[in-house]
mmCIF file of C-alpha atoms and ligand atoms in Angstrom:
data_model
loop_
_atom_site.group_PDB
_atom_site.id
_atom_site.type_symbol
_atom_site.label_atom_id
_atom_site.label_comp_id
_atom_site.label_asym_id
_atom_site.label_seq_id
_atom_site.Cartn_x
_atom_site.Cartn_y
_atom_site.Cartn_z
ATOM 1 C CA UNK A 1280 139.233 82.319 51.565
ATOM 2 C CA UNK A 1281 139.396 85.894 51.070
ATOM 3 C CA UNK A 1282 137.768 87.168 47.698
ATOM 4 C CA UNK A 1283 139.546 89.028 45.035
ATOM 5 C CA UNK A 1284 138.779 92.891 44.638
ATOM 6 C CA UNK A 1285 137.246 94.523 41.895
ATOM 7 C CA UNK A 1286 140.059 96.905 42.156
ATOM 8 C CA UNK A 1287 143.062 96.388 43.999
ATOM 9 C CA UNK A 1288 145.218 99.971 44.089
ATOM 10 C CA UNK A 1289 148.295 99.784 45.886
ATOM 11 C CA UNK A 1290 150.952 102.521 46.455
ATOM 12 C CA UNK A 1291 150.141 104.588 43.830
ATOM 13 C CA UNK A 1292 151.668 107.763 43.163
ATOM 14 C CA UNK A 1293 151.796 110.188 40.782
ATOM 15 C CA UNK A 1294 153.529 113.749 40.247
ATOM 16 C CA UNK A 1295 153.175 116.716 37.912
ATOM 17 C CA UNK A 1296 156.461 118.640 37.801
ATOM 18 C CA UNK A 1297 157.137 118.950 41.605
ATOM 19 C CA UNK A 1298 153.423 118.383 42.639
ATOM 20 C CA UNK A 1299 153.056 115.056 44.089
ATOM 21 C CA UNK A 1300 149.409 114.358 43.653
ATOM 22 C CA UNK A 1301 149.569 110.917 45.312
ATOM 23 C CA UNK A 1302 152.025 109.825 47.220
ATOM 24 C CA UNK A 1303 151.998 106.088 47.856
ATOM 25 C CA UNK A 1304 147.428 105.284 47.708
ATOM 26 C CA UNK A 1305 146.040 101.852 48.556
ATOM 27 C CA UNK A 1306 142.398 101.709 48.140
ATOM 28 C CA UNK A 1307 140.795 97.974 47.673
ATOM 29 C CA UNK A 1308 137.167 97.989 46.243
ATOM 30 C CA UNK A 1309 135.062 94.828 46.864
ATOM 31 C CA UNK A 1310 132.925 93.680 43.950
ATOM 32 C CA UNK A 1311 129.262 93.900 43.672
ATOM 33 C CA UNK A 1312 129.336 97.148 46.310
ATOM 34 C CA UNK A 1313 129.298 100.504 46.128
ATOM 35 C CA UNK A 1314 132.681 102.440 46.938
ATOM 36 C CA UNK A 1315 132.950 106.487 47.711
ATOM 37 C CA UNK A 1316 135.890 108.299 46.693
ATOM 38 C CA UNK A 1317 135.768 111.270 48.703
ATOM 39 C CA UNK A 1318 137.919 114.169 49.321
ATOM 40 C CA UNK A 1319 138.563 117.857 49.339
ATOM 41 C CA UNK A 1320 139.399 120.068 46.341
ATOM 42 C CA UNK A 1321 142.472 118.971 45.133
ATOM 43 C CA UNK A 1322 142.928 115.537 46.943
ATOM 44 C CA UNK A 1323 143.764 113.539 43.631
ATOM 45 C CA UNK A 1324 140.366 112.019 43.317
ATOM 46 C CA UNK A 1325 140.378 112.659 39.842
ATOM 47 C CA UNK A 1326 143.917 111.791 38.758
ATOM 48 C CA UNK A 1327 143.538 108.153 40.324
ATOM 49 C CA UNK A 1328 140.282 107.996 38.322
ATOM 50 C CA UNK A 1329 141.941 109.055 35.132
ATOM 51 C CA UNK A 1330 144.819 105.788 35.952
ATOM 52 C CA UNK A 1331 141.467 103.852 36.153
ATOM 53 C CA UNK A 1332 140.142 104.582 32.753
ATOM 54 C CA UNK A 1333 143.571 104.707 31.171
ATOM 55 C CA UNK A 1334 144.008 107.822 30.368
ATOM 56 C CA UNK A 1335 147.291 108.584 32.292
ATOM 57 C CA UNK A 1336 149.633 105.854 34.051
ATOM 58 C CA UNK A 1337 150.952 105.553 37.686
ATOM 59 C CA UNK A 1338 154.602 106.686 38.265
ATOM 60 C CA UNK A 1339 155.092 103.732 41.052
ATOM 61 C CA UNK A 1340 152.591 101.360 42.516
ATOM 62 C CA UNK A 1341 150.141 98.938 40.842
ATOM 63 C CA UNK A 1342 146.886 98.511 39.944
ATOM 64 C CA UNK A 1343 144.964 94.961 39.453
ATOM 65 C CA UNK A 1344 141.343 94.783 38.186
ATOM 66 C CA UNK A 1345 139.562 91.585 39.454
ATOM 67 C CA UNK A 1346 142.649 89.960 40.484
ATOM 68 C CA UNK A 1347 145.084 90.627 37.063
ATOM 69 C CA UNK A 1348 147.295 93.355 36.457
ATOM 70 C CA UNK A 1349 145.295 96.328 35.143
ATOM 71 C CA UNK A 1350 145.894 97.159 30.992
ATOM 72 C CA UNK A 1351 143.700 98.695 28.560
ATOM 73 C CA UNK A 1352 142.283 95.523 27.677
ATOM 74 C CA UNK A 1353 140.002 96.058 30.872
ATOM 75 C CA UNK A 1354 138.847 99.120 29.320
ATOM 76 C CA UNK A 1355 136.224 97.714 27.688
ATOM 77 C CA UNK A 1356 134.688 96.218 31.229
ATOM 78 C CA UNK A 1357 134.733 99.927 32.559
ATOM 79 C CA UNK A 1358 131.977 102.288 32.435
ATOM 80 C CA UNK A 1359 133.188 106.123 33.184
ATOM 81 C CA UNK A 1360 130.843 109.117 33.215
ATOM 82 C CA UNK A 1361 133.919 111.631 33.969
ATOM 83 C CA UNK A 1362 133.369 114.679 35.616
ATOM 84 C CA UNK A 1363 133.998 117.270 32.488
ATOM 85 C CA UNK A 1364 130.924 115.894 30.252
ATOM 86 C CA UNK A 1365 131.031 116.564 26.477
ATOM 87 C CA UNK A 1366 128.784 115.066 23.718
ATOM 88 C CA UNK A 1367 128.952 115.935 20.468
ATOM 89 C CA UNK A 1368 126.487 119.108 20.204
ATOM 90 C CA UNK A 1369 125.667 118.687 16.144
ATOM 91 C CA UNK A 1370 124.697 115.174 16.836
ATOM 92 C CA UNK A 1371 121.190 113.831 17.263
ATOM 93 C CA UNK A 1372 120.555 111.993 20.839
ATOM 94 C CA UNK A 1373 119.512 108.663 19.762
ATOM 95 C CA UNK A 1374 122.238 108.083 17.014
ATOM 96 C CA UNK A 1375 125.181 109.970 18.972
ATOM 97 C CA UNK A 1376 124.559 107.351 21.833
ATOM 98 C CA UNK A 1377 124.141 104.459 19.866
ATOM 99 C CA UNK A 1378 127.859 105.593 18.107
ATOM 100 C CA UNK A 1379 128.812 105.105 21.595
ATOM 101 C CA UNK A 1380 127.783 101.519 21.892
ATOM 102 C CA UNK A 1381 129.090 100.568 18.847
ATOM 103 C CA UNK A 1382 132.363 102.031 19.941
ATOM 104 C CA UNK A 1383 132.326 99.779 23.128
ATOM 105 C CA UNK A 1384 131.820 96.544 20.625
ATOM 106 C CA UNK A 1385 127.670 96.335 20.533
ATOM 107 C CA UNK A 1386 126.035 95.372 17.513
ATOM 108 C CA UNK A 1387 123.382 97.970 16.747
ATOM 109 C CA UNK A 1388 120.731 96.388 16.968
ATOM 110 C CA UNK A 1389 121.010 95.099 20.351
ATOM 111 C CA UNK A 1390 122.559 98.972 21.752
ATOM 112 C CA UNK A 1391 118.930 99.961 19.995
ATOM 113 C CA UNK A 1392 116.977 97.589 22.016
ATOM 114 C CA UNK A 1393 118.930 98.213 25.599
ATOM 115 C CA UNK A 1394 118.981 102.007 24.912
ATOM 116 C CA UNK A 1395 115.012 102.383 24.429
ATOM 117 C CA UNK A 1396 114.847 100.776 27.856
ATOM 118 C CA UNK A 1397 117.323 102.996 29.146
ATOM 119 C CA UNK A 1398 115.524 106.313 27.645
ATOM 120 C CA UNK A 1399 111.916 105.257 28.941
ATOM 121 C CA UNK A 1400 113.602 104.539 32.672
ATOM 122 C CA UNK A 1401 115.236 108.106 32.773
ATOM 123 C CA UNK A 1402 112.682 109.509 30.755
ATOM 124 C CA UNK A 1403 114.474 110.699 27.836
ATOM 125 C CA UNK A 1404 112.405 108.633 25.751
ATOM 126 C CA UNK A 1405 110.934 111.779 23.426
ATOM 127 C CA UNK A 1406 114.279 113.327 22.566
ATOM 128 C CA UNK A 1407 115.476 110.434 20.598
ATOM 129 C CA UNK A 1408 115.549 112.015 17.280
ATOM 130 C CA UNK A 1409 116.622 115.920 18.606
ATOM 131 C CA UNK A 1410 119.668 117.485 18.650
ATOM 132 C CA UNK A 1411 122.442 117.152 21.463
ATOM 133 C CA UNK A 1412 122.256 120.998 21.611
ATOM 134 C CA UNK A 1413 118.602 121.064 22.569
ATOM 135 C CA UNK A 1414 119.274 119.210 25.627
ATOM 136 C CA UNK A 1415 119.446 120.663 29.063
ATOM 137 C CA UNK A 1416 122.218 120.349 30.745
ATOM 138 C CA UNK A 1417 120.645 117.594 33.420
ATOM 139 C CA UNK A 1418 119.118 115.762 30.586
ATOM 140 C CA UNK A 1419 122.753 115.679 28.361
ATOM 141 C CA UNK A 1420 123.888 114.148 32.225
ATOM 142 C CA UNK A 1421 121.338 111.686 31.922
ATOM 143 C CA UNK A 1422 122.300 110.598 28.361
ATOM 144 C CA UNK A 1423 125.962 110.287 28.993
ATOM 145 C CA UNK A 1424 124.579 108.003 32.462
ATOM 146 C CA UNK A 1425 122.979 105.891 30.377
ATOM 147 C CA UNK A 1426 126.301 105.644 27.415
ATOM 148 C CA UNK A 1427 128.626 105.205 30.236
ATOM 149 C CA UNK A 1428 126.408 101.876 31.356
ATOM 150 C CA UNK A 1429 124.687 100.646 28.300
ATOM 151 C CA UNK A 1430 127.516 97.816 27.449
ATOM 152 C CA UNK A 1431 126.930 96.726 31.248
ATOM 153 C CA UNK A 1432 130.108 97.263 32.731
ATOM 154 C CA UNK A 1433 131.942 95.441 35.298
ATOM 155 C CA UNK A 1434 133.052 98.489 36.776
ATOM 156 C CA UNK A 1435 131.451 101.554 36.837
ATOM 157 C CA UNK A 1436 133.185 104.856 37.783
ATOM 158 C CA UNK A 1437 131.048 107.750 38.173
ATOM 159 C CA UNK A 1438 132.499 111.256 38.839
ATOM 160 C CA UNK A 1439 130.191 113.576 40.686
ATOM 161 C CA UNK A 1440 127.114 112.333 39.135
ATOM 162 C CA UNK A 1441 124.635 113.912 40.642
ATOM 163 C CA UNK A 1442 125.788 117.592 40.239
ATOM 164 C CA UNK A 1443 123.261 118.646 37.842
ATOM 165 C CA UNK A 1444 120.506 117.531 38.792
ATOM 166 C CA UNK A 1445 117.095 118.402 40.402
ATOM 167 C CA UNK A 1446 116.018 116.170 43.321
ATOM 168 C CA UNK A 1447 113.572 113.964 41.374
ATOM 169 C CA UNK A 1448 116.056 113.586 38.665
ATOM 170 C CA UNK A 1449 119.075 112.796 40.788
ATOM 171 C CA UNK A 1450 117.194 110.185 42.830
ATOM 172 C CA UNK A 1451 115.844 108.750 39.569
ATOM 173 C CA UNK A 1452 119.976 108.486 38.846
ATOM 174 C CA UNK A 1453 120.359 107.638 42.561
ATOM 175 C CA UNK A 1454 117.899 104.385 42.129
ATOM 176 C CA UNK A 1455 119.075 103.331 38.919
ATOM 177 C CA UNK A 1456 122.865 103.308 40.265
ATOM 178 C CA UNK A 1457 121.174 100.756 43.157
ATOM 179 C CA UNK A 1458 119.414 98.648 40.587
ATOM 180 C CA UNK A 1459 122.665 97.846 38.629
ATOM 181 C CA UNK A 1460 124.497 96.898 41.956
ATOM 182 C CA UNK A 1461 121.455 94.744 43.118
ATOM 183 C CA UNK A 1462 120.353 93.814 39.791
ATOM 184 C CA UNK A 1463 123.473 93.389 37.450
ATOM 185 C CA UNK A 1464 125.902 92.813 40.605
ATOM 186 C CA UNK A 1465 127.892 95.935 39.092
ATOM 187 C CA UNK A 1466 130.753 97.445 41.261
ATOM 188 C CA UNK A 1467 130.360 101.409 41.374
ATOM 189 C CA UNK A 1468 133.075 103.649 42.145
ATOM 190 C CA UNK A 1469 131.664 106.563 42.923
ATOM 191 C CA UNK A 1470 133.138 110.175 42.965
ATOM 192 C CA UNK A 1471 131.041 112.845 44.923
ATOM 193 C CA UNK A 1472 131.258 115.778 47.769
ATOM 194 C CA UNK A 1473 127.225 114.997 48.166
ATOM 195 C CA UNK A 1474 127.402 113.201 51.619
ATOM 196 C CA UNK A 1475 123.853 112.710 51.072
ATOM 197 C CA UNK A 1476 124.678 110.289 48.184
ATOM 198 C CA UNK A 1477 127.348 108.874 50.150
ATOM 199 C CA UNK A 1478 125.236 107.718 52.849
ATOM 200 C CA UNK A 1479 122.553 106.666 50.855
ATOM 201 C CA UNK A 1480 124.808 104.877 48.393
ATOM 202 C CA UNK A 1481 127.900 103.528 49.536
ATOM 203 C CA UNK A 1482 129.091 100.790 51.469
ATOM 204 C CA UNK A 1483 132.649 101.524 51.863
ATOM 205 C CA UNK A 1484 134.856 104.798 51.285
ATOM 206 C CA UNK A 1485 138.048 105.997 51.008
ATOM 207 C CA UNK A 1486 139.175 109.186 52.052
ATOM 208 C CA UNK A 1487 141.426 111.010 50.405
ATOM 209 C CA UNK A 1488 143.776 114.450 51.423
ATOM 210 C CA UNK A 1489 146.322 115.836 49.675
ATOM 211 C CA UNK A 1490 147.253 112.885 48.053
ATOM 212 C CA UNK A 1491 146.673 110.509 50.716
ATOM 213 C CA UNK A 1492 143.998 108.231 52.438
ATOM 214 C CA UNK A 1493 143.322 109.527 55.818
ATOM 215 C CA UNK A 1494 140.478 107.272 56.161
ATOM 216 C CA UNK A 1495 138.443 103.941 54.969
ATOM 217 C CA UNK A 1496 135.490 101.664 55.595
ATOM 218 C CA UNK A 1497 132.362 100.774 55.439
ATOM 219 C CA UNK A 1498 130.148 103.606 56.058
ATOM 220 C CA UNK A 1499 128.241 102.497 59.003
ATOM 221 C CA UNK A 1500 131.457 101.863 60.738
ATOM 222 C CA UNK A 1501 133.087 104.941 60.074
ATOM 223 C CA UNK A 1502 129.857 106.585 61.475
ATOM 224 C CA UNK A 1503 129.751 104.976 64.449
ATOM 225 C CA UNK A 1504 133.467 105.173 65.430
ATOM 226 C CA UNK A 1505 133.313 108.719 64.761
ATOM 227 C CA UNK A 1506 130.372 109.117 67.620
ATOM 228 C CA UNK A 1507 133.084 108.941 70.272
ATOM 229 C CA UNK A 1508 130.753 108.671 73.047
ATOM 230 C CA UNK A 1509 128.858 112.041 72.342
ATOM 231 C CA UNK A 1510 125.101 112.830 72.874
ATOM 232 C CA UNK A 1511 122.940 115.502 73.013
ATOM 233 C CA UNK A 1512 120.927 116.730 75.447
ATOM 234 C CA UNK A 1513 117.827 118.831 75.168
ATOM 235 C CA UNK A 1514 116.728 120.859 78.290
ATOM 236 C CA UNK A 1515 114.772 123.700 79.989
ATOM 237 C CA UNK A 1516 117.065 126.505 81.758
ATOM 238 C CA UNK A 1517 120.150 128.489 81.123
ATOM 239 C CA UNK A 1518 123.067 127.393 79.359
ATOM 240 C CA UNK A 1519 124.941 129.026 82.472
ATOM 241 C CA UNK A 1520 123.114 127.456 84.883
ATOM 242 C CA UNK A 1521 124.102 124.302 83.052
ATOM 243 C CA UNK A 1522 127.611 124.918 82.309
ATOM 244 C CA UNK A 1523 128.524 125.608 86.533
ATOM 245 C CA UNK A 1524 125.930 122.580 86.908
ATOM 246 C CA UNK A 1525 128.022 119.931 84.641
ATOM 247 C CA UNK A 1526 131.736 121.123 86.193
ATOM 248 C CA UNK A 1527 133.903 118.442 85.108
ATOM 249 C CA UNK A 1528 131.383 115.734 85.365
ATOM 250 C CA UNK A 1529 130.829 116.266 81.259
ATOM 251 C CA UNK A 1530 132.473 117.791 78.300
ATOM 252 C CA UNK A 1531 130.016 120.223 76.845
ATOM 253 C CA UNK A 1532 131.341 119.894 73.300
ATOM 254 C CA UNK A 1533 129.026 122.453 71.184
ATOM 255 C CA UNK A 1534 125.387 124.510 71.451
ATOM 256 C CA UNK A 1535 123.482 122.918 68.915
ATOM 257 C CA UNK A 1536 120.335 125.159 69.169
ATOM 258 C CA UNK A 1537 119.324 127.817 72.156
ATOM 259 C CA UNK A 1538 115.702 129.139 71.867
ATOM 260 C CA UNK A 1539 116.120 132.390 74.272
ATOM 261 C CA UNK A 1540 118.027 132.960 77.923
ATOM 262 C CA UNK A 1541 116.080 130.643 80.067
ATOM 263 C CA UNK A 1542 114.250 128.840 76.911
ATOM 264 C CA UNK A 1543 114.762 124.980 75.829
ATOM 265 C CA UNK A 1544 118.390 124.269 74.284
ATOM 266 C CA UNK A 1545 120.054 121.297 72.919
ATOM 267 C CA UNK A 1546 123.730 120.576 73.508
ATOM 268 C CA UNK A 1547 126.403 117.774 72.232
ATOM 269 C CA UNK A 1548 127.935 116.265 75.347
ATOM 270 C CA UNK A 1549 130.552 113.926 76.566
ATOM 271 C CA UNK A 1550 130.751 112.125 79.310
ATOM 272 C CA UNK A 1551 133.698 112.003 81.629
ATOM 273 C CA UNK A 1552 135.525 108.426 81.145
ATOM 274 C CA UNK A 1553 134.403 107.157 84.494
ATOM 275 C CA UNK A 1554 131.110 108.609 83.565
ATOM 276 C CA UNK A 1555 127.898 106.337 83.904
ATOM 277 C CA UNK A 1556 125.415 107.816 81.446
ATOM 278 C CA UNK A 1557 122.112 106.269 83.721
ATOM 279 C CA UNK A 1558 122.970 107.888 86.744
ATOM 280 C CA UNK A 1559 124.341 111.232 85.214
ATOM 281 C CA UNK A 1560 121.191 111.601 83.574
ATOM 282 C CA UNK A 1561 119.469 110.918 86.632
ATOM 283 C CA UNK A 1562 121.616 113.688 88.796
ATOM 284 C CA UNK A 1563 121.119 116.570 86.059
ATOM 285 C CA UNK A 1564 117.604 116.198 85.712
ATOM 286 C CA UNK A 1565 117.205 117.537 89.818
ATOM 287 C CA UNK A 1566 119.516 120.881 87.909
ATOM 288 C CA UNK A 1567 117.571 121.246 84.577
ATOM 289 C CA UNK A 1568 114.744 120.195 83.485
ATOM 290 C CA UNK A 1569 115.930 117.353 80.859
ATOM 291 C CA UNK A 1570 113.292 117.363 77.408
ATOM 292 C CA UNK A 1571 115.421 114.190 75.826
ATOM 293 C CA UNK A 1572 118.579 112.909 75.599
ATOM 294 C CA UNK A 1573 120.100 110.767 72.311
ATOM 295 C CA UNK A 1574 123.398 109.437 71.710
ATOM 296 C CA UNK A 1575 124.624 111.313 68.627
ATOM 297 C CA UNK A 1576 124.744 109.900 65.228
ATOM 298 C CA UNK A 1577 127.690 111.719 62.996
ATOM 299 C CA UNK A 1578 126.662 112.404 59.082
ATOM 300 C CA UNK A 1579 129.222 111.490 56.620
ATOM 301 C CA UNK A 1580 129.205 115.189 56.244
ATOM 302 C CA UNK A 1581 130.598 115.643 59.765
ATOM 303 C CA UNK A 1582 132.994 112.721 59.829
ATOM 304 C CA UNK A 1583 134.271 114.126 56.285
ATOM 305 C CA UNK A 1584 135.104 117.530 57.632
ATOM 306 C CA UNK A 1585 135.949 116.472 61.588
ATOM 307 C CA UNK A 1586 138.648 113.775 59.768
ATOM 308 C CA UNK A 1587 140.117 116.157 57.527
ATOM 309 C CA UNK A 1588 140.269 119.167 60.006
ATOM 310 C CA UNK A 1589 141.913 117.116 62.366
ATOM 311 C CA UNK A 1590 144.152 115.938 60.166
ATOM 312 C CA UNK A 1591 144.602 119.620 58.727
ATOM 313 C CA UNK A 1592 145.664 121.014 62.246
ATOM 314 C CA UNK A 1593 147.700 118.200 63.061
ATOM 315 C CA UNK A 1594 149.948 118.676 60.220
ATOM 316 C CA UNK A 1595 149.941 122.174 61.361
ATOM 317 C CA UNK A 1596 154.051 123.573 61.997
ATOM 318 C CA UNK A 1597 153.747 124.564 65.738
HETATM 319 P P1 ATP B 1329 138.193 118.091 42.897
HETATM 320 O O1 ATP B 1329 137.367 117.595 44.048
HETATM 321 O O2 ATP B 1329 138.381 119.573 42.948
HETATM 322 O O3 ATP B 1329 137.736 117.597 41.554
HETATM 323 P P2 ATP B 1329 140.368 116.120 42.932
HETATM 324 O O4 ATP B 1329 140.410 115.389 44.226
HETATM 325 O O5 ATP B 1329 139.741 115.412 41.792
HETATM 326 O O6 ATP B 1329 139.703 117.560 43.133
HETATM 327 P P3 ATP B 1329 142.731 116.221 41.250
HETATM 328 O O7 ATP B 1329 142.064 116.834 40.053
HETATM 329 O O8 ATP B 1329 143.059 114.773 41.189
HETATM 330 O O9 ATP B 1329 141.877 116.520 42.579
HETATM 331 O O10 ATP B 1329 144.060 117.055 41.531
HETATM 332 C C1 ATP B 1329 145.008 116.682 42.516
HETATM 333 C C2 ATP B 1329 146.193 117.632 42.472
HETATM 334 O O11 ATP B 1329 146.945 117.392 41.281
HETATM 335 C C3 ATP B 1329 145.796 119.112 42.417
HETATM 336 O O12 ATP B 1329 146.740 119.835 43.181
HETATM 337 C C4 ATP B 1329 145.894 119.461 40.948
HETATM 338 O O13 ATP B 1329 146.209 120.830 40.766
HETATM 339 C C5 ATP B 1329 147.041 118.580 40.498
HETATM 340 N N1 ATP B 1329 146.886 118.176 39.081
HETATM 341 C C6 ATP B 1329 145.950 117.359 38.575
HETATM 342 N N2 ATP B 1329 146.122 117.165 37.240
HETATM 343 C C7 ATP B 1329 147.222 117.914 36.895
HETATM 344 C C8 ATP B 1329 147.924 118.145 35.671
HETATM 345 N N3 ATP B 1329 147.549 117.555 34.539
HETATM 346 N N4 ATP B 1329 149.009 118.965 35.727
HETATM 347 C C9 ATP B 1329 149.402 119.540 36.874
HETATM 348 N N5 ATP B 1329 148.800 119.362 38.058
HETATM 349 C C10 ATP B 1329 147.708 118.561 38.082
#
């Protein structure tokens, strides 16, 4: 039987004035993973968000959270650390956050008891009793992380959280954001251009351009279809030499580094379709002297920006 999504999203769209900023989305999210939202500038990451969280409404399509319609009931199941952050400046840490909880329905005592925890795992423990203003701006991040999951959300939307951040601080974030999937079973939608995070993080994603998904998967998947039967090859010689020695037998797709004229180079290749990688291999190395040959693994970084070129040029008017 097929389970019920955290978040089933289907032909959404929504327009300002004459800018339609989605035009028709479907996007399912599985529970207990993690889901990327990616996209360029301007792809309508945010405004689906903001249908999430209730703050606006679709203009057509639907939305159902764990199998019922979507209302602002579910509110109270969501988490959101949005991607504008604001806490109250005049306010001290410890009391603005547990205002927070007691917003989202905790009794005090209890928000008191989680939020210490939360504070000693982020390391925010001694600014308890300061004021919101003192704060840096990565620590103020890591204070609205922890108000956005202190009730222990269902769903938990996170907007670029990482931005911010110093390394050790955003893999502290990083690891915490695993711990509540593996720990609490939470579903995260996350919101980031950090491929890094993406990779690390996620086990599906959906892309999204100009107000449309152009792409979703798991990750590994996505990375794997997007190899398209490239490698690269490092070698001793020319890049001429190489180039009149390949002819047609191989695409020679990009120069990935070249030392000097006749120095060692690496190269992305592709083979011809009747093209038997073994005895290629075997033929070229009597041309150049071959230093190592891989089959090449695409980043989420490259399949974000090949998938959205291509899809840039190809909507091109000729
Ligand atoms: P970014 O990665 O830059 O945060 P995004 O994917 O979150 O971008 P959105 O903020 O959802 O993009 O914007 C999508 C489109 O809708 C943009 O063209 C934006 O200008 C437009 N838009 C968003 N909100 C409004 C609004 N309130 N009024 C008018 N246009 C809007």
């Amino acid at each position: 039987m097929e389970r019920i999504p955290a978040l089933a999203i289907s032909q959404v769209v929504k327009s300002f004035r004459a800018h339609q900023a989605l035009k028709g989305v479907d996007v399912r999210v599985n529970e207990g993973g993690i889901f990327g939202l990616l996209g360029p500038n301007g792809a309508g990451k945010t405004t689906l968000i903001r249908m999430l969280t209730g703050i606006t409404a679709p203009d057509a399509g639907s939305i159902s959270f764990f199998g019922t319609p979507l209302t602002r009931a579910h509110i109270a199941q969501i988490g959101y650390l949005p991607e504008e952050r604001g806490l109250y400046k005049s306010m001290r840490v410890g009391e603005q956050a547990l205002y927070f909880a007691q917003l989202r329905g905790m009794q005090r005592q209890e928000a008191e008891k989680r939020l210490r925890v939360w504070f000693e795992k982020l390391e925010v423990e001694g600014w308890w009793n300061r004021e919101v203003a003192d704060l840096s701006k990565g620590m103020a991040q890591k204070v609205q992380f922890i108000i956005a999951v202190l009730h222990e959300p269902r769903l938990l939307i996170l907007d670029e959280p990482f931005s911010g951040f110093d390394p050790i601080n955003a893999q502290r974030v990083r690891d915490a954001v695993i711990e509540l999937k593996e720990k609490q079973g939470t579903t995260v939608l996350l919101s980031t251009h950090d491929m890094g995070s993406v990779e690390e993080l996620c086990d599906e994603v959906a892309l999204l351009n100009r107000g449309e998904v152009i792409l979703d998967g798991p990750v590994h998947a996505l990375r794997e279809q997007a190899r398209d039967g490239r490698f690269t090859l490092r070698f001793r010689g020319t890049i001429m030499e190489f180039t009149v020695a390949i002819g047609a037998s191989a695409e020679l797709i990009q120069v990935l580094h070249s030392e000097s004229t006749v120095g060692e180079h690496e190269v992305m290749l592709r083979l011809s379709p009747e093209g038997d990688i073994a005895s290629w291999l075997h033929w070229i190395s009597g041309e150049v002297k071959v230093v190592a040959c891989t089959p090449w693994q695409p980043s989420m970084r490259d399949v974000f920006i090949e998938t959205v070129e291509n899809r840039e040029s190809n909507s091109m008017p000729s």
